[in-house]
Tab-separated table of C-alpha atoms in Angstrom:
chain	number	residue	atom	x	y	z
A	466	MET	CA	125.844	71.700	55.451
A	467	ASP	CA	124.257	69.852	58.267
A	468	PHE	CA	120.895	69.991	55.603
A	469	ILE	CA	122.087	69.125	52.773
A	470	ASN	CA	124.046	65.713	54.614
A	471	GLN	CA	120.191	65.008	55.812
A	472	THR	CA	119.467	65.438	52.428
A	473	LEU	CA	121.602	63.006	50.917
A	474	ALA	CA	120.820	60.665	53.890
A	475	GLY	CA	117.228	61.100	52.867
A	476	PHE	CA	117.874	59.760	49.953
A	477	THR	CA	120.085	56.694	50.497
A	478	ALA	CA	118.395	55.750	53.412
A	479	MET	CA	114.966	55.241	51.378
A	480	SER	CA	113.919	51.855	49.650
A	481	HIS	CA	113.735	50.802	46.196
A	482	TRP	CA	110.294	51.074	46.262
A	483	GLU	CA	109.432	54.763	47.159
A	484	TYR	CA	111.789	54.907	44.594
A	485	ILE	CA	109.712	52.555	42.092
A	486	ALA	CA	106.951	54.460	43.383
A	487	VAL	CA	108.407	58.174	41.940
A	488	ALA	CA	109.496	56.560	38.781
A	489	LEU	CA	106.027	55.640	38.340
A	490	SER	CA	103.780	58.259	39.891
A	491	MET	CA	105.652	60.634	37.672
A	492	ALA	CA	104.968	57.949	34.446
A	493	TYR	CA	101.269	58.919	35.870
A	494	LEU	CA	102.080	62.491	35.499
A	495	LEU	CA	103.572	63.181	32.405
A	496	LEU	CA	101.050	60.388	30.718
A	497	ALA	CA	98.152	62.362	32.258
A	498	ILE	CA	99.706	65.342	30.819
A	499	LYS	CA	99.291	63.821	27.114
A	500	GLU	CA	95.527	61.886	28.247
A	501	ASN	CA	97.280	58.836	27.717
A	502	LEU	CA	94.981	55.616	29.090
A	503	TRP	CA	98.011	53.853	30.680
A	504	CYS	CA	98.420	56.474	33.319
A	505	TRP	CA	96.209	55.386	34.894
A	506	PRO	CA	97.868	51.813	35.747
A	507	ALA	CA	100.961	53.169	37.330
A	508	ALA	CA	98.855	55.634	39.210
A	509	PHE	CA	97.268	51.809	41.051
A	510	PHE	CA	100.999	50.773	41.142
A	511	SER	CA	102.608	53.865	42.359
A	512	THR	CA	99.845	54.790	45.102
A	513	LEU	CA	99.468	50.704	46.537
A	514	ILE	CA	103.832	51.011	47.396
A	515	TYR	CA	102.551	55.077	48.777
A	516	THR	CA	98.961	53.189	50.542
A	517	ILE	CA	101.692	51.231	52.447
A	518	MET	CA	104.504	53.650	53.461
A	519	TYR	CA	102.454	55.848	54.834
A	520	TRP	CA	100.802	54.380	56.781
A	521	ASN	CA	103.940	52.655	58.355
A	522	GLY	CA	105.571	56.398	58.444
A	523	ALA	CA	102.009	57.336	60.414
A	524	LEU	CA	100.402	59.570	57.616
A	525	LEU	CA	96.976	58.162	58.167
A	526	MET	CA	94.858	60.435	56.119
A	527	GLU	CA	98.217	60.186	53.217
A	528	SER	CA	98.052	56.936	53.884
A	529	LEU	CA	94.399	55.991	52.956
A	530	LEU	CA	94.385	59.427	50.244
A	531	HIS	CA	96.709	56.487	48.566
A	532	PHE	CA	93.816	53.583	48.943
A	533	TYR	CA	91.070	55.632	47.470
A	534	TYR	CA	93.473	56.812	44.590
A	535	MET	CA	93.929	52.944	43.937
A	536	TYR	CA	90.141	53.149	43.612
A	537	MET	CA	89.975	55.920	41.389
A	538	ALA	CA	92.959	54.191	39.404
A	539	VAL	CA	90.167	51.779	38.149
A	540	TYR	CA	87.185	54.518	37.823
A	541	GLY	CA	89.455	56.128	35.933
A	542	TRP	CA	90.384	53.801	33.369
A	543	LEU	CA	86.825	52.887	32.837
A	544	VAL	CA	85.647	56.033	32.423
A	545	TRP	CA	88.501	57.371	30.316
A	546	ARG	CA	88.028	54.256	28.179
A	547	LYS	CA	84.726	54.134	27.359
A	548	GLY	CA	84.493	58.137	27.307
A	549	GLY	CA	81.723	59.928	27.897
A	550	ALA	CA	77.587	59.851	27.240
A	551	ASN	CA	77.951	59.791	23.990
A	552	LYS	CA	80.816	56.767	23.902
A	553	HIS	CA	83.344	59.091	22.026
A	554	GLU	CA	86.533	60.177	23.543
A	555	LEU	CA	85.758	61.898	26.765
A	556	ALA	CA	86.649	65.662	26.287
A	557	ILE	CA	88.535	68.598	28.675
A	558	THR	CA	85.578	70.621	30.433
A	559	SER	CA	85.797	73.610	32.760
A	560	TRP	CA	83.518	74.487	35.167
A	561	ARG	CA	82.402	77.517	37.029
A	562	LEU	CA	83.698	79.732	39.575
A	563	ASN	CA	81.060	79.310	42.388
A	564	GLN	CA	81.287	75.461	41.575
A	565	HIS	CA	85.264	75.497	43.108
A	566	LEU	CA	83.815	77.973	45.294
A	567	VAL	CA	81.864	75.982	46.277
A	568	ILE	CA	84.221	73.001	46.587
A	569	ILE	CA	86.987	74.908	48.166
A	570	ALA	CA	84.197	75.974	50.953
A	571	VAL	CA	82.846	72.042	52.027
A	572	THR	CA	85.993	70.573	51.039
A	573	SER	CA	87.984	72.761	53.669
A	574	LEU	CA	84.912	72.129	56.460
A	575	VAL	CA	85.344	68.516	56.299
A	576	ALA	CA	88.841	68.991	55.916
A	577	LEU	CA	88.884	71.255	59.363
A	578	ILE	CA	86.514	68.079	61.061
A	579	LEU	CA	88.704	65.390	59.819
A	580	GLY	CA	91.886	67.903	61.230
A	581	TYR	CA	90.076	67.518	64.837
A	582	ILE	CA	89.862	64.631	64.872
A	583	MET	CA	92.583	62.751	63.842
A	584	THR	CA	94.245	64.958	66.304
A	585	THR	CA	91.876	63.564	69.550
A	586	TYR	CA	91.757	59.975	69.443
A	587	THR	CA	94.628	58.873	66.578
A	588	HIS	CA	98.588	59.291	66.590
A	589	ALA	CA	98.281	60.957	63.109
A	590	ASP	CA	101.229	63.295	62.811
A	591	PHE	CA	100.316	66.828	61.000
A	592	ALA	CA	97.113	66.242	61.372
A	593	TYR	CA	95.167	69.266	60.068
A	594	LEU	CA	97.894	70.190	56.667
A	595	ASP	CA	97.212	66.379	56.817
A	596	SER	CA	94.105	66.601	56.416
A	597	PHE	CA	93.461	69.973	53.518
A	598	THR	CA	95.855	68.079	51.449
A	599	THR	CA	94.438	64.366	51.677
A	600	CYS	CA	90.097	65.873	51.171
A	601	PHE	CA	91.542	68.312	48.377
A	602	ALA	CA	93.157	65.932	46.938
A	603	VAL	CA	89.880	63.198	47.192
A	604	VAL	CA	87.862	65.605	45.509
A	605	THR	CA	91.001	66.804	42.918
A	606	THR	CA	91.420	63.160	41.221
A	607	TYR	CA	87.529	63.415	40.717
A	608	LEU	CA	88.416	66.215	38.381
A	609	VAL	CA	90.986	64.387	36.792
A	610	ALA	CA	88.553	61.228	36.223
A	611	LYS	CA	86.541	63.763	34.669
A	612	LYS	CA	88.824	66.265	32.761
A	613	VAL	CA	87.813	68.625	34.404
A	614	LEU	CA	90.502	71.471	33.040
A	615	GLU	CA	90.914	73.517	36.444
A	616	ASN	CA	91.860	70.584	38.433
A	617	TRP	CA	95.951	71.178	37.441
A	618	LEU	CA	95.042	74.404	39.204
A	619	TYR	CA	93.989	72.034	42.022
A	620	TRP	CA	97.354	69.889	41.979
A	621	ILE	CA	100.008	73.232	42.017
A	622	VAL	CA	98.244	74.337	45.344
A	623	ILE	CA	97.921	70.736	46.527
A	624	ASP	CA	101.484	69.100	45.648
A	625	ALA	CA	103.401	72.656	47.128
A	626	ALA	CA	101.880	72.181	50.703
A	627	SER	CA	102.676	68.528	50.534
A	628	MET	CA	106.096	69.269	50.078
A	629	TYR	CA	105.987	70.018	53.912
A	630	LEU	CA	105.206	67.451	54.995
A	631	TYR	CA	107.187	64.825	53.343
A	632	TYR	CA	110.502	66.881	54.291
A	633	GLU	CA	109.213	66.889	58.320
A	634	LYS	CA	109.005	63.025	57.686
A	635	GLY	CA	112.224	61.867	55.456
A	636	TYR	CA	110.581	61.500	52.308
A	637	TYR	CA	113.269	62.660	50.475
A	638	PRO	CA	112.700	61.505	47.645
A	639	THR	CA	109.087	61.836	47.624
A	640	LEU	CA	109.568	65.321	48.441
A	641	ALA	CA	111.384	65.863	44.874
A	642	LEU	CA	108.651	64.615	42.907
A	643	PHE	CA	106.415	67.005	44.760
A	644	VAL	CA	108.928	69.672	43.640
A	645	PHE	CA	108.017	67.643	40.119
A	646	TYR	CA	104.638	67.610	40.656
A	647	THR	CA	103.721	71.123	40.959
A	648	ILE	CA	106.385	73.006	38.015
A	649	MET	CA	104.448	69.459	35.561
A	650	ALA	CA	100.602	70.861	36.991
A	651	ALA	CA	101.625	74.221	35.987
A	652	TRP	CA	102.300	73.168	32.521
A	653	GLY	CA	99.576	70.157	32.842
A	654	PHE	CA	97.284	73.394	32.281
A	655	LYS	CA	98.668	75.241	30.133
A	656	THR	CA	98.238	71.662	27.876
A	657	TRP	CA	94.977	71.231	28.683
A	658	TYR	CA	93.578	75.092	28.397
A	659	GLU	CA	95.164	75.549	24.958
A	660	GLU	CA	93.482	71.757	24.055
A	661	TYR	CA	90.201	72.945	25.259
A	662	GLU	CA	89.525	76.316	23.476
A	663	GLN	CA	91.243	74.747	20.011
A	664	ASP	CA	88.048	71.533	20.686
A	665	GLN	CA	85.768	73.972	22.390
A	666	ALA	CA	86.746	77.185	20.165
A	667	LYS	CA	85.034	78.519	23.318
A	668	PRO	CA	87.367	80.608	25.591
A	669	LEU	CA	86.568	78.874	29.958
A	670	ALA	CA	83.624	79.318	31.490
A	671	GLN	CA	81.981	82.403	31.819
A	672	LEU	CA	81.402	83.403	35.481
């Protein structure tokens, strides 16, 4: 009963700005799954709100991450609008397993270093978990902009881990959003995978 009361109190205590950010974030995800260019303006304005909110909540790495998201929203808009190297619509691609293993190893090392720095020199909460979700989200956002199929698998893990952060900080509308994100990321992978096989007429990249 206490958990229910605490959750309801968290929803009513959140500012209208967080609800706007949640709505824009949901719009971004749905539009991204559909490969709609307008996902990037939705991403830009939602992340602007979250950048300020997380800084005020002492989730410093999350705040810096969302500042990066604003930049990537502009970059993603330009890349998707101009298309690939041949100026045609940017196609979904798949990267090999060994490429992803390198990404995971390097990103994990960077996250550990940042987690130590944040723990030692700042007032950040949950510094290591915050650093891991932040570092992997930085890389994964780039994969989205490049339409790399496996970005959705990264997001499933990142979003699930982020839910713990938002619960502990009392960001309940955002917690609900990330539950939605985790489910939709699985749908996003299925949708992009089907289009990839149809457009490329070949299976996922071999090892």
